[in-house]
Short mmCIF file of C-alpha atoms in Angstrom, two decimals:
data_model
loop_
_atom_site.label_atom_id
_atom_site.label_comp_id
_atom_site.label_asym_id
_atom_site.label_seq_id
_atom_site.Cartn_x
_atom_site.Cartn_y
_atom_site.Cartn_z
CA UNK A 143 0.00 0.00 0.00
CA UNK A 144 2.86 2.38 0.33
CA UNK A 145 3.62 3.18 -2.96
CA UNK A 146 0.64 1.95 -4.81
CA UNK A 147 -1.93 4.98 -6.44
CA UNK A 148 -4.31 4.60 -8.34
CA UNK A 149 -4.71 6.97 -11.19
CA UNK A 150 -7.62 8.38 -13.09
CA UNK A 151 -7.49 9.52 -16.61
CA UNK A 152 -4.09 8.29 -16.81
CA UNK A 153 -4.25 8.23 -20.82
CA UNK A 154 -5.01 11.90 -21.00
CA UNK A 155 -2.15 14.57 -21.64
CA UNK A 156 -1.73 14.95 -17.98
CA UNK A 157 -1.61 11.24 -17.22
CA UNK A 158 0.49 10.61 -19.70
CA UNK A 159 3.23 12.96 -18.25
CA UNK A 160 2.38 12.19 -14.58
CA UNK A 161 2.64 8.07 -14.53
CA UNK A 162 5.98 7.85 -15.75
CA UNK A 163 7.04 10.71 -13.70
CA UNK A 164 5.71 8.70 -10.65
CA UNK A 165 6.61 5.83 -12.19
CA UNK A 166 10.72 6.72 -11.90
CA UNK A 167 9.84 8.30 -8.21
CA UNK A 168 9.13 4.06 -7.70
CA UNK A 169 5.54 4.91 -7.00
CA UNK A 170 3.64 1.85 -8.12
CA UNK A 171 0.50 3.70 -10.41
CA UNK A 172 -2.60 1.16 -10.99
CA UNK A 173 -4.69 3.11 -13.97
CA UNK A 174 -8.47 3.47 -13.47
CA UNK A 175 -10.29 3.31 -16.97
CA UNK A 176 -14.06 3.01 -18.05
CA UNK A 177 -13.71 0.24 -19.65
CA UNK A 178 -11.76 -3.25 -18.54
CA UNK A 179 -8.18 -3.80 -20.17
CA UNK A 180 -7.43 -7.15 -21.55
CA UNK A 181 -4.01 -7.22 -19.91
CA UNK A 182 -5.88 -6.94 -16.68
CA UNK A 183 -3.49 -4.60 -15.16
CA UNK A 184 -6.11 -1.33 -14.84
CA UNK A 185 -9.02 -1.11 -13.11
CA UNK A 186 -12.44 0.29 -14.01
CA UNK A 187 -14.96 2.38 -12.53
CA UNK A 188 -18.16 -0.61 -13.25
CA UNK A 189 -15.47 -2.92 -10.35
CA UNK A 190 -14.05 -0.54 -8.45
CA UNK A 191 -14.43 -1.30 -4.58
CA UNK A 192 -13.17 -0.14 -1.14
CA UNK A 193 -10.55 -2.82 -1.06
CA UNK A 194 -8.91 -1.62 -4.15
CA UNK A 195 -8.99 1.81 -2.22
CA UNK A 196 -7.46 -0.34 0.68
CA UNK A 197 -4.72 -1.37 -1.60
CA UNK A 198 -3.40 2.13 -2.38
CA UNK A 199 -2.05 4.69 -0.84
CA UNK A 200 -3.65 7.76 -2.74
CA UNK A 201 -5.83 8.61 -5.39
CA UNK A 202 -5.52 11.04 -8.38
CA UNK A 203 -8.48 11.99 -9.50
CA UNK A 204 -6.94 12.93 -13.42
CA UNK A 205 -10.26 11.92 -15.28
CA UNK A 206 -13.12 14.56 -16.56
CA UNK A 207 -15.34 15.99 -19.07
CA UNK A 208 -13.27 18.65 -20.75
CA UNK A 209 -14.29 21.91 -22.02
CA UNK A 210 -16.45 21.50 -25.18
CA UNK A 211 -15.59 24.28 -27.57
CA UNK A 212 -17.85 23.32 -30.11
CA UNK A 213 -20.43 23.25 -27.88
CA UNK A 214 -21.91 19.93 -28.80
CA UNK A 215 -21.73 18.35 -25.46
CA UNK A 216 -25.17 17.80 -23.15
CA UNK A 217 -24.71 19.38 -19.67
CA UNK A 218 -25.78 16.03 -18.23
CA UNK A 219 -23.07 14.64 -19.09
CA UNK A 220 -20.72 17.27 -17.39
CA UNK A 221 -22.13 16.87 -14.21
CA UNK A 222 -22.26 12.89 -14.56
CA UNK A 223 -18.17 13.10 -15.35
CA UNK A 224 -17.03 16.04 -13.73
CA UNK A 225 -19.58 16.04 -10.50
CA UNK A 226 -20.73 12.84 -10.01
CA UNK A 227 -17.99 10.24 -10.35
CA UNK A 228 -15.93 12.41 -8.50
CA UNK A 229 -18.27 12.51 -5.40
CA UNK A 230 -18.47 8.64 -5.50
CA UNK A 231 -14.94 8.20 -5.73
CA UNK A 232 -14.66 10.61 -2.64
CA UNK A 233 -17.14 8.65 -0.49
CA UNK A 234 -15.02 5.37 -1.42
CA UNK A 235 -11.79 6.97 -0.84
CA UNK A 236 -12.78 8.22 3.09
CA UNK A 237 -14.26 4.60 3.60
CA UNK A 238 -11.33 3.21 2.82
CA UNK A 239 -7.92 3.47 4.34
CA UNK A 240 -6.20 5.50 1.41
CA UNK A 241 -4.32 8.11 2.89
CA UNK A 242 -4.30 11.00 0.05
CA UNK A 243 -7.10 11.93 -2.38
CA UNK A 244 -5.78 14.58 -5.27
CA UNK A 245 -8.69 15.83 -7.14
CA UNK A 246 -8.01 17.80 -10.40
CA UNK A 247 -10.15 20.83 -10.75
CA UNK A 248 -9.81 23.67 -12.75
CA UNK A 249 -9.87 27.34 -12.18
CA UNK A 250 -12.67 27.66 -14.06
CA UNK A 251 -14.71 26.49 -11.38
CA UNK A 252 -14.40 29.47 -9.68
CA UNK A 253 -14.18 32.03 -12.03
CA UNK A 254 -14.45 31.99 -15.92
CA UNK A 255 -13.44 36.43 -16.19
CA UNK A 256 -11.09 37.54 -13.83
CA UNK A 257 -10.34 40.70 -12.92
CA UNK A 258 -7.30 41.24 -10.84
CA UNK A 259 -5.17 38.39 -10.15
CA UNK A 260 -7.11 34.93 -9.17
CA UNK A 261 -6.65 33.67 -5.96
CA UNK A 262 -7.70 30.84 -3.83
CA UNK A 263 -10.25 32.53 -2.02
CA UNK A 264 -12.22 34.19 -4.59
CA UNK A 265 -15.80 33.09 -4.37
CA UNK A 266 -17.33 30.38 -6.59
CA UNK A 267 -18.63 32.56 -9.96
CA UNK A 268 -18.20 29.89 -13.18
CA UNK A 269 -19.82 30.92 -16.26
CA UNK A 270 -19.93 27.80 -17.61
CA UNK A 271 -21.41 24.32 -17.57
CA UNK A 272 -18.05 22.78 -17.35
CA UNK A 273 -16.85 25.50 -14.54
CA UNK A 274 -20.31 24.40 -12.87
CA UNK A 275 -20.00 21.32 -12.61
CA UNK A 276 -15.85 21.26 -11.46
CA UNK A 277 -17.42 23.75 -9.00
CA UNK A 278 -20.00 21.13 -7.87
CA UNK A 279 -17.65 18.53 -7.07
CA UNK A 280 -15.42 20.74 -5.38
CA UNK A 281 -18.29 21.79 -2.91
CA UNK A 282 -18.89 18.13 -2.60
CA UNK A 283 -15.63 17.48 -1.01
CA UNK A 284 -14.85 20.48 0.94
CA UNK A 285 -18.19 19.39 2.86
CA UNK A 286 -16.90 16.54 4.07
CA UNK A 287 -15.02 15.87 7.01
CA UNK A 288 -11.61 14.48 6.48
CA UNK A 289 -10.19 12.32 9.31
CA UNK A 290 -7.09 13.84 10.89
CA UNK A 291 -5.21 10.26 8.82
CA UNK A 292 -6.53 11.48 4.80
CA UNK A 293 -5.41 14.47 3.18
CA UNK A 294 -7.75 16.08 0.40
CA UNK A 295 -6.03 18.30 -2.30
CA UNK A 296 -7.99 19.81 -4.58
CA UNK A 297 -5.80 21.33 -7.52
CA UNK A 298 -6.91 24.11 -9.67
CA UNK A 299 -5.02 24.82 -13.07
CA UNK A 300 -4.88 26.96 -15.55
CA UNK A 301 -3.96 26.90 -19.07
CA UNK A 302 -1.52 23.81 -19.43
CA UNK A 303 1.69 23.83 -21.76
CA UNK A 304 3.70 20.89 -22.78
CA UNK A 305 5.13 18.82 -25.27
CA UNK A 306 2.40 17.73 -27.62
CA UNK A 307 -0.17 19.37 -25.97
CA UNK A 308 -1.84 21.58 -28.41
CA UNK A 309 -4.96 21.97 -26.59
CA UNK A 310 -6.01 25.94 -26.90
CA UNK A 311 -2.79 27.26 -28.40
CA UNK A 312 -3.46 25.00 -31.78
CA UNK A 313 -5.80 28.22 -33.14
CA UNK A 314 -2.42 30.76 -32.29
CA UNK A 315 -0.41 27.79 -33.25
CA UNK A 316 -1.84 26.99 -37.15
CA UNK A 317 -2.09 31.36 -37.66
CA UNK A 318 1.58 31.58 -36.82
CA UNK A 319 3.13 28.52 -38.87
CA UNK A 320 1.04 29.46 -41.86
CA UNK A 321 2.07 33.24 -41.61
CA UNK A 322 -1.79 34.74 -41.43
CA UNK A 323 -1.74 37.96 -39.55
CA UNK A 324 -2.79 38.73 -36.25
CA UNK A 325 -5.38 41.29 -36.38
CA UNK A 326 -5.76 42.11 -32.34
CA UNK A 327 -2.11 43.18 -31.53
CA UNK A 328 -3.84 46.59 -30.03
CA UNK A 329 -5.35 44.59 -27.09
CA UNK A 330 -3.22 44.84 -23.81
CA UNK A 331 -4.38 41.42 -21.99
CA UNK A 332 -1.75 38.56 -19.63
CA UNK A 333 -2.93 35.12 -19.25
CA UNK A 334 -1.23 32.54 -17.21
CA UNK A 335 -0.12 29.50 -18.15
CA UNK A 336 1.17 26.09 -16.36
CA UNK A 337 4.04 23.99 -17.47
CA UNK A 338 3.13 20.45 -17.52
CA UNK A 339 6.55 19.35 -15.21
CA UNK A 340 4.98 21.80 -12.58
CA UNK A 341 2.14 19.94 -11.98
CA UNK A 342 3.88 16.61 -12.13
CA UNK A 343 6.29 17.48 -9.38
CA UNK A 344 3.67 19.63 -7.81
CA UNK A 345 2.05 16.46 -7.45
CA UNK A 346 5.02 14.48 -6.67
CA UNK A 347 5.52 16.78 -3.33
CA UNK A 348 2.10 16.46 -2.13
CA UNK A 349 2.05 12.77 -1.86
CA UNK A 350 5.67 12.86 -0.18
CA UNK A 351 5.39 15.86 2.08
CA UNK A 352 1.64 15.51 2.73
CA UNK A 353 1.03 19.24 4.19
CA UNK A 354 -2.50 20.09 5.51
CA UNK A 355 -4.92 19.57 3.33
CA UNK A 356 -6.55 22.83 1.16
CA UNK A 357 -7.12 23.94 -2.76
CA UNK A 358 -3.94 25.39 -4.19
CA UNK A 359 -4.03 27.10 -7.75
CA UNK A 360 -1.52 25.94 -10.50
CA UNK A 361 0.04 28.12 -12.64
CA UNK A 362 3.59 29.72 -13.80
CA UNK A 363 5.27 32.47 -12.31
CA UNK A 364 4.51 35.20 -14.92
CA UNK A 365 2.06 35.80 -16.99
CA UNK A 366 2.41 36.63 -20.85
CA UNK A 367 0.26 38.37 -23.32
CA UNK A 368 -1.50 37.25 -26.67
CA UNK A 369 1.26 39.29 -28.44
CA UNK A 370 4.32 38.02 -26.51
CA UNK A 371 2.86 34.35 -26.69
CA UNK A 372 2.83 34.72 -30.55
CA UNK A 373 5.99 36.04 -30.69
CA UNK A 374 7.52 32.85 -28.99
CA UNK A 375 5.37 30.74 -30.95
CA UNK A 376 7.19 32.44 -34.12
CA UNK A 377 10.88 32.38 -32.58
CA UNK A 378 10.60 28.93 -32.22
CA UNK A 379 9.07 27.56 -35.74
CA UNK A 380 11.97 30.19 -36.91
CA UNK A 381 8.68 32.79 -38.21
CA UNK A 382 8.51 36.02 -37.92
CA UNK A 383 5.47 37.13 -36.18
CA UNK A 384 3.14 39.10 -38.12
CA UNK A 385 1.39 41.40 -35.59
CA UNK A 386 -1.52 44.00 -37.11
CA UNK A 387 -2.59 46.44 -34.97
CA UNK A 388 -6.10 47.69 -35.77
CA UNK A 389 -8.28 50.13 -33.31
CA UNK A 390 -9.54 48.30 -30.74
CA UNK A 391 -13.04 50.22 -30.53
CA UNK A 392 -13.86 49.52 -34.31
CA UNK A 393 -12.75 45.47 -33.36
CA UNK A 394 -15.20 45.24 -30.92
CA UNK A 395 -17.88 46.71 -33.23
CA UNK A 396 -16.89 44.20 -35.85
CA UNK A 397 -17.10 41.31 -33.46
CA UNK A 398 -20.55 43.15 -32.47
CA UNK A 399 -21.71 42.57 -36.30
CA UNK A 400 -20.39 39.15 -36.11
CA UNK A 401 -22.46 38.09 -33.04
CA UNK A 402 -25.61 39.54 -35.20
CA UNK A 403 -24.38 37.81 -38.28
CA UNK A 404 -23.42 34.50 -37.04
CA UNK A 405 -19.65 34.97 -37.77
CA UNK A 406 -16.50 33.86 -36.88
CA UNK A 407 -15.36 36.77 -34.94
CA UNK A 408 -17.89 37.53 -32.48
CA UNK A 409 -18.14 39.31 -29.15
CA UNK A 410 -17.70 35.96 -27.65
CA UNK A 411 -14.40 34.80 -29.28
CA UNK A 412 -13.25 38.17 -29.57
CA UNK A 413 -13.44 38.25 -25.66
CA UNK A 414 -11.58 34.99 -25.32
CA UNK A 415 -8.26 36.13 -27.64
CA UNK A 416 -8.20 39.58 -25.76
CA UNK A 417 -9.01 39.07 -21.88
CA UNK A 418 -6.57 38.95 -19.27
CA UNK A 419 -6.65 35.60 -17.04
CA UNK A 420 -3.93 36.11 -14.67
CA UNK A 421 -3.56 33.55 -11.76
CA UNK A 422 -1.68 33.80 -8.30
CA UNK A 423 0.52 30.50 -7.75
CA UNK A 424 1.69 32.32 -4.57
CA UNK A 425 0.23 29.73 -1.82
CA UNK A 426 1.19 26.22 -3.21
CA UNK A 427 4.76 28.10 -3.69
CA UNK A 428 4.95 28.78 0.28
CA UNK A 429 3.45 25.78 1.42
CA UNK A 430 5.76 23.58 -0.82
CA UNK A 431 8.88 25.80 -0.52
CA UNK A 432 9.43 26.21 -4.57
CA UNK A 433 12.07 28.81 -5.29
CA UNK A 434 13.33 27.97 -8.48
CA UNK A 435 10.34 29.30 -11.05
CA UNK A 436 9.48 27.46 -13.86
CA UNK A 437 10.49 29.76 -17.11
CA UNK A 438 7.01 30.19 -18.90
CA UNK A 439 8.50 31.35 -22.40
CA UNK A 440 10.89 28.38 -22.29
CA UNK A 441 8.31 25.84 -21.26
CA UNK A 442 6.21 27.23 -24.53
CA UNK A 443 8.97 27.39 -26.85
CA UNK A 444 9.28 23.85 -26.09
CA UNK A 445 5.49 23.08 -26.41
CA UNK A 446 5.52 24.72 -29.91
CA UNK A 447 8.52 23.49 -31.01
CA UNK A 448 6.71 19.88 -30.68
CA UNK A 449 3.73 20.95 -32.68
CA UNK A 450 6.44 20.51 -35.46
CA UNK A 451 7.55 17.11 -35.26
CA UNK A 452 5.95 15.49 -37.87
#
């Protein structure tokens, strides 16, 4: 039981990183899938039971219904994922005698505009289904009563960076390789991102250290704008980055026309490309004692460069 965890969603982009990284920390990782493997080394939600939770040490909760950005998703089925398997895998986890229970969130179940810098405390807002129903679950386990022998960490990303994760930057990503200008370089906005080995040895520390339990945001030291973010997209794939800047005011009245018309650019889009997300990474730095900051420009140049391996 000492080393053994059992992982959720361990085929996603996250999973993929974290196992092996646990994996060469000799932590034991036991995957959790929907369905049952035929090797028969996984194990899956339809046979899970509270003496597999006896067996391991912790649980990362990896799994969930991500955000749909074509819309095409039901909202049941984001609060089946994302609220309700993650409530029943709670209830198992404090009948059992598993020691840690990491549950990975997002900050967009607390807030989906920001104003300022987010921090822990800010109150639950989400403006989305998805953000709902991470919120939900959330709620669900900060309820409960842990027993002075479990911790509960409930992690809260933002935007993730990595090697072959395209995720959101694959938009940026395809107008920069093929040389198509960018249009909104008169918008001032920061976002933060987080690098992919962050969380993994975020993670890692947790499960060794085991400090009191809470909900930590995750994100880089610095935040970058829309403009800097292409220009290290470009620097890497050896472009040069082809920045338009057009008066803001008349933008907005395009993307105005656009939410009329049914067009691409709309007041919606237009809103995601230009606002400032910036996140505060300042308490799960203190509690874990990080001083050497992850370089965010590095950790993207990397990411990009990947997009080109062919």
């Amino acid at each position: 039981m000492k080393n053994k965890i059992i992982v959720s969603g361990a085929t996603g982009f996250v999973g993929q990183n974290l196992v092996p990284f646990l994996e060469n920390k000799n932590w034991s990782i036991i995957p959790l899938s929907r369905k049952l493997e035929q090797n028969n080394t996984s194990l899956n939600y339809e046979n899970l039971t509270i003496d597999d939770f006896n067996a391991a040490y912790a649980f990362i909760h990896l799994a969930g219904k991500a955000h749909d950005l074509k819309k095409t998703s039901l909202d049941d089925e984001y609060y089946e994922v994302n609220t309700e398997l993650t409530k029943s895998l709670f209830d198992l986890f404090l009948q059992s005698d598993s020691k840690v229970f990491i549950y990975f969130s997002s900050v967009k179940a607390v807030a989906d505009e920001v104003k300022g810098i987010l921090k822990e405390d800010h109150p639950y807002e989400p403006g989305t289904v998805y953000g709902k129903s991470k919120a939900l679950a959330e709620q669900y386990l900060l309820s409960k009563t842990i027993p002075s022998d479990k911790k509960l960490y409930i992690l809260r990303p933002c935007m993730i960076h990595g090697p072959g994760n395209k995720g959101n930057l694959n938009l940026l990503y395809k107008v920069v390789s093929k040389g198509i200008p960018y249009p909104l370089a008169s918008f001032d906005n920061k976002r933060s991102f987080v690098s992919i080995t962050t969380i993994t040895e975020v993670i890692e520390n947790l499960l060794t250290r085991r400090p009191d339990s809470d909900v930590f945001n995750m994100a880089d030291d610095y935040s970058i704008s829309t403009n800097e973010l292409i220009k290290v997209m470009a620097l890497a794939i050896d472009k040069k980055p082809n920045l338009i800047s057009i008066n803001s005011t008349f933008i907005r009245w395009m993307a105005s026309v656009g939410t009329l018309l049914g067009l691409p650019l709309n007041r919606e889009r237009l809103q995601k490309l230009t606002e400032s997300y910036e996140v505060s990474n300042s308490k799960i730095r203190k509690v874990l004692n990080i001083s050497k900051p992850y370089d965010t420009k590095a950790g993207l140049t990397a990411t990009v460069k990947s997009f080109n391996i062919k």
